[in-house]
XYZ file of C-alpha atoms in Angstrom:
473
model
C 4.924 48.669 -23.064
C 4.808 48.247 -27.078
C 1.859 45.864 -26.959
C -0.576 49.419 -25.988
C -1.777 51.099 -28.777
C -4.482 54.457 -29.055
C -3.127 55.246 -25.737
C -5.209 58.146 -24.331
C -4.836 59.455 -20.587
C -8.209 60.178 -19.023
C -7.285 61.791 -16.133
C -3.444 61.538 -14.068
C -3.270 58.021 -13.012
C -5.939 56.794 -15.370
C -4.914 55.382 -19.018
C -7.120 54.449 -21.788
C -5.333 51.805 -24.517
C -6.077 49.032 -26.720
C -3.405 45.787 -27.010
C -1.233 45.039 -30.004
C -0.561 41.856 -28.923
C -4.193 40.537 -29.505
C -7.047 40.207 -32.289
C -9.440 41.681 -30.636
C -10.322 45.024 -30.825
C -11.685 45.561 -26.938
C -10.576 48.761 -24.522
C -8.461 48.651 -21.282
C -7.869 51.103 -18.909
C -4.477 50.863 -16.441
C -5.316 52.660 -12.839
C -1.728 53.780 -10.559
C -3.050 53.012 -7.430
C -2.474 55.818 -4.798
C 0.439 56.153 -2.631
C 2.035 53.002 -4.066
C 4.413 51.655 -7.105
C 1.755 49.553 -8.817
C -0.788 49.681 -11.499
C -4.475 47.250 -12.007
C -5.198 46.310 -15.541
C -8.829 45.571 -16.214
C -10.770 44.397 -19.645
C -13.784 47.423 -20.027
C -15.712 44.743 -22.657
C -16.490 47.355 -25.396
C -14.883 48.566 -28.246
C -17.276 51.367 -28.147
C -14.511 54.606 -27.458
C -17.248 57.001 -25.812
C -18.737 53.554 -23.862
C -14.841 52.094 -22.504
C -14.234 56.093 -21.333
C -17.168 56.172 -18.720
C -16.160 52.423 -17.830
C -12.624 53.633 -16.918
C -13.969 56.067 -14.921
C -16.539 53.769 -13.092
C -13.246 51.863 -12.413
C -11.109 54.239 -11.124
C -14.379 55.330 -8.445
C -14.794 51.806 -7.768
C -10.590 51.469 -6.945
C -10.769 54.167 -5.098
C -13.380 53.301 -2.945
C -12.270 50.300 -1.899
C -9.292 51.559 -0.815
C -11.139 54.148 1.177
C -12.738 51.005 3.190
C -9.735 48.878 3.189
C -11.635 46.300 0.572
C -9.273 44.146 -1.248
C -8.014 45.827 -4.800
C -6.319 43.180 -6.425
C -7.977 39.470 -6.856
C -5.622 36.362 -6.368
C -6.358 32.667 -6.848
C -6.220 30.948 -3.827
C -3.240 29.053 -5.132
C -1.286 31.518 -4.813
C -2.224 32.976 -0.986
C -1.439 29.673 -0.098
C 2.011 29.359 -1.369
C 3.135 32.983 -0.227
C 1.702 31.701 2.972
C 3.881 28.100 2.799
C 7.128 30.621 1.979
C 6.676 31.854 4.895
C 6.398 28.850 7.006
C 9.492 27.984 5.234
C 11.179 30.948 6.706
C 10.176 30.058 10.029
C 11.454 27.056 9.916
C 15.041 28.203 9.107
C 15.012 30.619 11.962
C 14.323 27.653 14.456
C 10.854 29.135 15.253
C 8.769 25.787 14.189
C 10.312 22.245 13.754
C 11.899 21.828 10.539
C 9.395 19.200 9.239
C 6.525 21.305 9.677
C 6.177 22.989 5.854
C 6.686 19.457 4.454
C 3.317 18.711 6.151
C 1.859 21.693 4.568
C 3.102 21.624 1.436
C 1.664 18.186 1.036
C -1.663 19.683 2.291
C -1.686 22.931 0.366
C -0.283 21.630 -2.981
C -2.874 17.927 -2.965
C -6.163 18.450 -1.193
C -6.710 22.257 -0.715
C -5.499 22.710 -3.898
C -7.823 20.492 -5.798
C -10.673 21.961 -3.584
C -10.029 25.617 -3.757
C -6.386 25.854 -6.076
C -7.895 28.143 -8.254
C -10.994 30.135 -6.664
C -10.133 33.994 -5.924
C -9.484 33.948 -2.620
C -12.191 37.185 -1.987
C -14.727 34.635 -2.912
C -14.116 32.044 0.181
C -17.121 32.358 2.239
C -18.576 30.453 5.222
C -20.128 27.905 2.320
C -17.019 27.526 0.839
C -15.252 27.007 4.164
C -18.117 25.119 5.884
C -18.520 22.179 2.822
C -15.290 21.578 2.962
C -15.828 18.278 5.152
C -18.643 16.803 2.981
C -16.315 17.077 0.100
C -13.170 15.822 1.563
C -15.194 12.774 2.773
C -16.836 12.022 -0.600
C -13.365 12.882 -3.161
C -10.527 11.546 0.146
C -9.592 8.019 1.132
C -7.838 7.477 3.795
C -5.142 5.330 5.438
C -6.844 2.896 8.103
C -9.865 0.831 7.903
C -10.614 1.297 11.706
C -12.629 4.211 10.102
C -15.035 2.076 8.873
C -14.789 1.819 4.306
C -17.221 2.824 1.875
C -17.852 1.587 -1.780
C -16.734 3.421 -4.778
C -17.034 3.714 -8.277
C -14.635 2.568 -11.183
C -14.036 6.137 -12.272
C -13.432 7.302 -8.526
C -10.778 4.348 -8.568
C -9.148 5.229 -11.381
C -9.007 9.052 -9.347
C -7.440 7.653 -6.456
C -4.903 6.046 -8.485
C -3.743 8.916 -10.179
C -3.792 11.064 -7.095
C -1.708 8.434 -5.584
C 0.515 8.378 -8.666
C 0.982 11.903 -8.564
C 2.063 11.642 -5.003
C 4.588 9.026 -5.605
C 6.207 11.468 -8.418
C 6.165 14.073 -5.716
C 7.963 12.381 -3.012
C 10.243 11.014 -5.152
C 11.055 14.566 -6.808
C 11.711 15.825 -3.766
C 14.155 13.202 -2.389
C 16.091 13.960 -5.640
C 15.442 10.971 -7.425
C 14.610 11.466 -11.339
C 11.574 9.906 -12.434
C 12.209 8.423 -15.793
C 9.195 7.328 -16.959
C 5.538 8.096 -15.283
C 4.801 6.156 -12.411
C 1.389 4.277 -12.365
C -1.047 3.087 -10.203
C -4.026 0.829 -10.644
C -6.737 1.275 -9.403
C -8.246 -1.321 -6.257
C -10.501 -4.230 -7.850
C -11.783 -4.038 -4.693
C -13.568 -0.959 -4.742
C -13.246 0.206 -1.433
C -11.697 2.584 0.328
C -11.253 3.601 4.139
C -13.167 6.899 4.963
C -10.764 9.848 6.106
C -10.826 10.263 9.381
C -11.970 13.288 11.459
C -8.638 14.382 12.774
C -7.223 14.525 9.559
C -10.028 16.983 8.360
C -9.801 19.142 11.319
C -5.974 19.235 10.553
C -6.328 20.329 6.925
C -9.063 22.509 7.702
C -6.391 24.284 10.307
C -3.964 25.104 7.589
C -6.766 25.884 5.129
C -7.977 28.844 8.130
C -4.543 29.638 8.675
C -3.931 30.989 4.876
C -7.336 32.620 5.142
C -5.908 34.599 8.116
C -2.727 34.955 6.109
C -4.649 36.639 2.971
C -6.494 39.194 6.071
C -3.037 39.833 7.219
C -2.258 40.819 4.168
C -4.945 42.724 2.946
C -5.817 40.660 0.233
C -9.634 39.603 1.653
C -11.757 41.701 4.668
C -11.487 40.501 8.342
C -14.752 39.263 7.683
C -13.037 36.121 5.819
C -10.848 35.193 9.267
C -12.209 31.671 9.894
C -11.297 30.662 13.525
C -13.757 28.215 14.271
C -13.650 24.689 12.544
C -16.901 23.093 11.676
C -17.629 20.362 14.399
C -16.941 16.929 13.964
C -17.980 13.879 15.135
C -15.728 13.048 18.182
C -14.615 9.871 18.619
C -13.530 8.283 21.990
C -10.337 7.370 22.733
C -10.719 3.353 23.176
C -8.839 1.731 25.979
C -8.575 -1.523 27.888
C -10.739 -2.017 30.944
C -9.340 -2.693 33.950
C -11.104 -6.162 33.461
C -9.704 -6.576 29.986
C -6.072 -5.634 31.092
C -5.809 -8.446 33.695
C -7.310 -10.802 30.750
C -4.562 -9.396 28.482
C -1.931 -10.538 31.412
C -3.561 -14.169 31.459
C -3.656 -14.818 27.424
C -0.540 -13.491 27.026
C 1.427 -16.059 29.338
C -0.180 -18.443 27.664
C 0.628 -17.239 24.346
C 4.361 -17.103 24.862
C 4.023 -20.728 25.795
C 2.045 -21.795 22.991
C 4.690 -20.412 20.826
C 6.595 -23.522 18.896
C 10.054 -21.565 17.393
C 12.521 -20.256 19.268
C 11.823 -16.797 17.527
C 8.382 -16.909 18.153
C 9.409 -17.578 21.378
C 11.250 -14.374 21.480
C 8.954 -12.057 19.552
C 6.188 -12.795 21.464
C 7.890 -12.202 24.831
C 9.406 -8.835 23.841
C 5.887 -8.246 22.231
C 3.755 -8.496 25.253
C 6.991 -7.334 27.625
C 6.343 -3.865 25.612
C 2.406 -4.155 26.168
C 3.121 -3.935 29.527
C 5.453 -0.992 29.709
C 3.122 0.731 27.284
C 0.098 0.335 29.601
C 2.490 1.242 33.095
C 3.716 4.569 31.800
C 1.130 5.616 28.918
C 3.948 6.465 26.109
C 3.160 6.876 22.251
C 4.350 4.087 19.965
C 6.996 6.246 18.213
C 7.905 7.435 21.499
C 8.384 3.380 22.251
C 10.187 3.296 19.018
C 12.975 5.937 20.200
C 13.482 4.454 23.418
C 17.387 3.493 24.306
C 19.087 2.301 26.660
C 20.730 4.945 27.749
C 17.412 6.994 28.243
C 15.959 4.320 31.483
C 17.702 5.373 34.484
C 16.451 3.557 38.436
C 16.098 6.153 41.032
C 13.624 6.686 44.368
C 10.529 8.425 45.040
C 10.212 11.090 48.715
C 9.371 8.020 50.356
C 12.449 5.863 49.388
C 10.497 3.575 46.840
C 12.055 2.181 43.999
C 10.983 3.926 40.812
C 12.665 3.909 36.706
C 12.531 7.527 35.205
C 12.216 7.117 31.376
C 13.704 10.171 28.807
C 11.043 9.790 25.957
C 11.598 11.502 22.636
C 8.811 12.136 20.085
C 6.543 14.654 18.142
C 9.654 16.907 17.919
C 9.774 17.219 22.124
C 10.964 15.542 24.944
C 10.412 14.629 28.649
C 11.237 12.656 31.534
C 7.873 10.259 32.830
C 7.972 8.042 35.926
C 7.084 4.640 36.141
C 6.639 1.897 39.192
C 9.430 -0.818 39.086
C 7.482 -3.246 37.961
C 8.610 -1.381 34.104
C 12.250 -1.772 35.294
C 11.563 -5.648 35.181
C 9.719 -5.445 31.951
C 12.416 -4.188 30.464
C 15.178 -6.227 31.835
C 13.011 -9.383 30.739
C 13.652 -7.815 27.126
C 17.119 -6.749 27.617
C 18.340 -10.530 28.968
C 16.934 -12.066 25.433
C 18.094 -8.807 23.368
C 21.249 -8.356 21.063
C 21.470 -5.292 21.235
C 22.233 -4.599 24.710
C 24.363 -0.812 24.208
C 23.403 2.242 26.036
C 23.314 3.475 22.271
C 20.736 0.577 21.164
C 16.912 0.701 20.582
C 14.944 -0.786 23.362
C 12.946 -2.676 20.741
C 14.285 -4.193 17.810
C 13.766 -7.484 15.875
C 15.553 -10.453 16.512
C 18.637 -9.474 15.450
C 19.553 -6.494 16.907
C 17.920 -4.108 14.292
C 15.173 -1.143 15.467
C 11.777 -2.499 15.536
C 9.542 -0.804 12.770
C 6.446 -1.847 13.236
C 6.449 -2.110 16.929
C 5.015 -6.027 15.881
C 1.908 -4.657 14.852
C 0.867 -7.950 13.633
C 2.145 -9.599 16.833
C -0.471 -7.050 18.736
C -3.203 -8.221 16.669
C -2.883 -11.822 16.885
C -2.606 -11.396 20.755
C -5.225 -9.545 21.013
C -7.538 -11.651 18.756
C -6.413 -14.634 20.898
C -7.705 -12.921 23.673
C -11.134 -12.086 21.910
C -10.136 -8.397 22.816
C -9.027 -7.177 19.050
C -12.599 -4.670 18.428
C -13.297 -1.718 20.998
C -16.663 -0.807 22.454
C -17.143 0.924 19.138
C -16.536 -1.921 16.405
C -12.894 -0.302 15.336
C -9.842 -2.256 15.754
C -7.750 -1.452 18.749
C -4.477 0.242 17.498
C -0.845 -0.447 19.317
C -2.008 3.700 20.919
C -4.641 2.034 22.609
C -2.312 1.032 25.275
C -1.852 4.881 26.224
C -5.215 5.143 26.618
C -5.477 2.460 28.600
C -2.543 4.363 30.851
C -4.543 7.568 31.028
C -7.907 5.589 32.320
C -6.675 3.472 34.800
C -4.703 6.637 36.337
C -7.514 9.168 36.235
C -9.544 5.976 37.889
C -6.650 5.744 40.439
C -7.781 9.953 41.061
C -4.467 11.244 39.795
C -3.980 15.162 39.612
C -5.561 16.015 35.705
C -2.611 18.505 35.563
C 0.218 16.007 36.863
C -1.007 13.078 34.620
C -1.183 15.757 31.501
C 2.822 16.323 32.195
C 3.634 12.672 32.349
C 1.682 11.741 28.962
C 3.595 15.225 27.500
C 0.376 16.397 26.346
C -1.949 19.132 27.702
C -4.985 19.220 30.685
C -7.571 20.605 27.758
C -6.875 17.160 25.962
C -7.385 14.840 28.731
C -10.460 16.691 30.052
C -12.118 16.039 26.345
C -10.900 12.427 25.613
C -11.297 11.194 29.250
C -14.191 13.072 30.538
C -15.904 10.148 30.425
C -14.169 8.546 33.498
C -14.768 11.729 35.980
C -18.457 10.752 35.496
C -17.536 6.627 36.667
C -15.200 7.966 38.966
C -18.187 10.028 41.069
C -21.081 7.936 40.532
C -21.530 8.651 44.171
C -22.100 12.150 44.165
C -23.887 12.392 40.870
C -26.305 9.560 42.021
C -26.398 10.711 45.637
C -30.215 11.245 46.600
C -31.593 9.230 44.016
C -33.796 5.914 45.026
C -32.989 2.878 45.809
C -28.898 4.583 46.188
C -27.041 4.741 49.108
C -23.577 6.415 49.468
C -21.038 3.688 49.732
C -19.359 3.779 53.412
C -16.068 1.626 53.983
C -16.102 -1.033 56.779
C -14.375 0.768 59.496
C -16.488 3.977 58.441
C -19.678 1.841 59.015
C -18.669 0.668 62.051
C -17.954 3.835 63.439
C -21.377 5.275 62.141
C -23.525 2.455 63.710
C -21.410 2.930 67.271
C -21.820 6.457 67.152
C -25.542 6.316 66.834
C -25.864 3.003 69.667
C -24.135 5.827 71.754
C -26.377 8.404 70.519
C -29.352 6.621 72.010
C -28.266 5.377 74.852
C -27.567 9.118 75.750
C -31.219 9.974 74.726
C -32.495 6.676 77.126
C -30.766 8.394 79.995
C -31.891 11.888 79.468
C -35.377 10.380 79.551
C -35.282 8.485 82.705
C -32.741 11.111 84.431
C -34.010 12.829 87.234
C -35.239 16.658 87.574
C-alpha cells in the first residue's frame, strides 16, 4: 500500500505504520487475523512511537481474545447487515423458495424506516433498548395509511418531514419501474396537520424483518447469540370487528331498499352488484383481493354427501390458492350479478364496473354509503368498518354455528392459531352455559322436548316412590 509510511513489524501478523495519505501525524497498527485472508485496521490515537507500540499490542490481545470467545472482530453499520441480508432474500426468491414480491416488501422496509432508525448504528451495539423503543419511535416519526387508526396532530416541521419522506418514496418507485426522474419530485406538506397513526400490524411486521437481520448478523458472526431477538414487544391487539347477527339481517333490509331508492340506471346497477358482493362476502368469508380475482371460470355447482346443492369457489390471493364451499344461496348471488354484467366470459372478473372493466376498488365508497344508510358504518370500537369486515363477519357467525376451528381455518385459507386469537371472543358467547353454570339466579337452558322429558321422568319417579311407600311387606 504506498499510503503506509515508518512501517515497523511488531511481531508476525502485527504492523506498526503511519499514513501518507493524511495530515496528521497519528499511529496505526494492521492485525492478520488468524487462520483467515484478512487484515483489521485500527487508529492507536497517539503519535507517541513508544505509546502506539504497547497500543498495538493491547490490540492484537484484545483480537485475539475475542476470537477465542467467538465475540464479533469486525464492526459493521447496521446498513449494511441489512442489505447483505436483503441479497439474500433476493436469492431466494430466484430459486422459487419465497414469492417473488417478497424482497420488494423488504427493501422498502430496510432501505425507509429501519434505515432512518438504525441505518447507521454498528450493529454490535443493538440491544434490547434499541430493539424494544423501536415502537414508541415508529409511532411518534410514522404516519400511516388509514384513519380507522384514529389521527394525531403534528407540527409544521414534522409536515414538511413527511413530505419529503413521501417525496423520496415517489423517486424510489419510480426509479425502480425505470422511469427517469427529470427534475425532483415534491410534496407539500398537509395544511391540515394531521396524520393517521401507524397501525400495530404494520409495526409488528417491520419489527419481524428488523429481528430477522439481527438473526442474520448472529448467523454470521458479526454480533453474539445474545443479540437474537425472537420475541416482538407486545402490542395492543385489536379485535377483528364484524357484523352481528342482528346487524347482518339489518344490512339485508337497508340494502333492498337502497337499490330501490337508487334514481339512474347505473346506480341502479352499482348498487345491486354492490350489495350482491356483500352477500357473497359474508356467505363464504373471502378477502377483498381474493373478491377482486374471482372469474368466472373459478365458480363451479356441485353436491355435498347428502345430495345438497352447493358452489365450490377457486380463490386466488396472498400468493396461494384454494377451493372454499359455499351454500347455494352464493350461486344466486352471483347469477343476480352475472344477468346485469358485460362481461359474462369464463375469462372475465366477477366484479367489474359498469362496463365490463375489473372492479378496483371493490366500490369502497358504495360500502360506505350503504352502510352509513344503515347507521352501521362505526364498529363497537369507534373505527370505520372496512370492505374485510365482511370476513369477519363469515368467521363469527360460523364459529357461532359450532363449526370445527380446524375446518373453518382451511376454508378462510388461514391458520387455527389465528382464529383462536381474533375470535376467541365468541367461544366465551358460544358457552355461556357452562362458564355460568352454578352461578345464581342461572339455570342451564333445556330445549322443549328435553323439558318435557325431564318433568315426565321425575312424575314417574314419584309415583314409583308413592308405591314403594304404601306397598306391602
Amino acid at each position: 500500500m504506498s499510503f503506509v509510511t515508518e512501517k515497523e513489524e511488531l511481531k508476525p501478523g502485527l504492523i506498526l505504520f503511519r499514513r501518507g495519505d493524511v495530515d496528521h501525524r497519528m499511529w496505526y497498527c494492521r492485525m492478520k487475523m488468524p487462520k483467515a485472508d484478512r487484515y483489521k485496521t485500527v487508529s492507536l490515537k497517539t503519535t507517541d512511537r513508544e505509546a502506539a507500540r504497547e497500543r498495538a499490542f493491547d490490540q492484537d490481545a484484545d483480537v485475539r481474545f475475542r476470537i477465542k470467545h467467538d465475540v464479533p472482530v469486525f464492526n459493521r453499520p447496521f446498513r449494511d447487515v441489512a442489505h447483505e441480508y436483503l441479497l439474500t432474500q433476493e436469492a431466494r426468491a430466484k430459486r422459487g423458495e419465497i414469492s417473488a414480491g417478497r424482497p420488494k416488501k423488504l427493501r422498502a422496509v430496510i432501505e425507509g424506516t429501519l434505515d432512518r432508525y438504525a441505518g447507521s448504528t454498528q450493529v454490535h451495539l443493538i440491544g434490547d433498548e434499541r430493539w424494544g423503543g423501536y415502537p414508541a419511535w415508529r409511532r411518534e416519526n410514522g404516519a400511516g395509511r388509514h384513519r380507522r387508526n384514529g389521527v394525531r396532530k403534528i407540527t409544521a416541521a414534522a409536515a414538511q418531514t413527511f413530505a419529503d419522506h413521501e417525496a423520496e418514496r415517489r423517486t424510489k418507485v419510480q426509479q425502480t419501474l425505470g422511469i427517469r426522474v427529470l427534475k425532483p419530485i415534491e410534496v407539500k406538506p398537509s395544511d391540515e396537520r394531521v396524520v393517521p397513526f401507524i397501525s400495530d400490524s404494520t409495526i409488528r411486521f417491520e419489527m419481524s424483518i428488523f429481528g430477522a437481520i439481527m438473526n442474520y448478523a448472529v448467523k454470521k458472526r458479526y454480533v453474539p447469540a445474545s443479540q437474537r431477538f425472537d420475541e416482538r414487544p407486545k402490542l395492543k391487539t385489536m379485535r377483528r370487528d364484524e357484523f352481528t347477527l342482528e346487524e347482518y339481517r339489518k344490512l339485508h333490509t337497508v340494502g333492498r331498499k337502497w337499490i330501490g331508492e337508487a334514481n339512474k340506471p347505473s346506480s341502479i346497477w352499482y348498487r345491486t352488484v354492490t350489495y350482491n358482493m356483500i352477500l357473497i362476502a359474508c356467505n363464504t368469508g373471502m378477502r377483498p383481493v381474493e373478491m377482486k380475482n374471482l372469474r368466472w371460470r373459478d365458480i363451479m355447482p356441485a353436491k355435498d354427501r347428502e345430495g345438497r346443492e352447493i358452489v365450490v369457489l377457486f380463490v386466488q390471493g396472498k400468493d396461494k390458492s384454494r377451493q372454499l364451499v359455499a351454500p347455494k344461496s352464493v350461486g344466486d348471488y352471483l347469477e343476480r350479478i352475472r344477468a346485469i354484467s358485460k362481461a359474462t366470459e369464463l375469462d372475465n372478473r366477477v366484479f367489474t364496473n359498469i362496463t365490463g372493466k375489473p372492479a378496483k376498488t371493490l366500490y369502497s365508497s358504495l360500502i360506505a354509503d350503504l352502510l352509513r344508510e344503515a347507521n352501521l358504518r362505526e364498529g363497537t370500537q369507534g373505527v370505520p368498518r372496512s370492505t374485510y369486515c365482511f370476513r369477519h363477519t363469515y368467521a363469527t357467525l360460523r364459529l357461532q354455528e359450532g363449526v370445527d376451528v380446524y375446518f373453518l381455518a382451511e376454508q378462510m385459507g388461514t391458520s387455527v392459531h389465528m382464529i383462536e386469537s381474533h375470535y376467541g371472543h365468541v367461544n366465551t358467547i358460544k358457552h355461556a352455559d357452562r362458564v355460568l353454570q352454578g352461578m345464581a339466579g342461572w339455570e342451564l337452558p333445556q330445549p322443549d322436548d328435553a323439558r318435557a322429558k325431564a318433568s315426565k321422568a321425575a312424575e314417574t319417579h314419584d309415583k314409583g316412590k308413592r308405591g314403594q311407600r304404601h306397598r306391602p311387606r
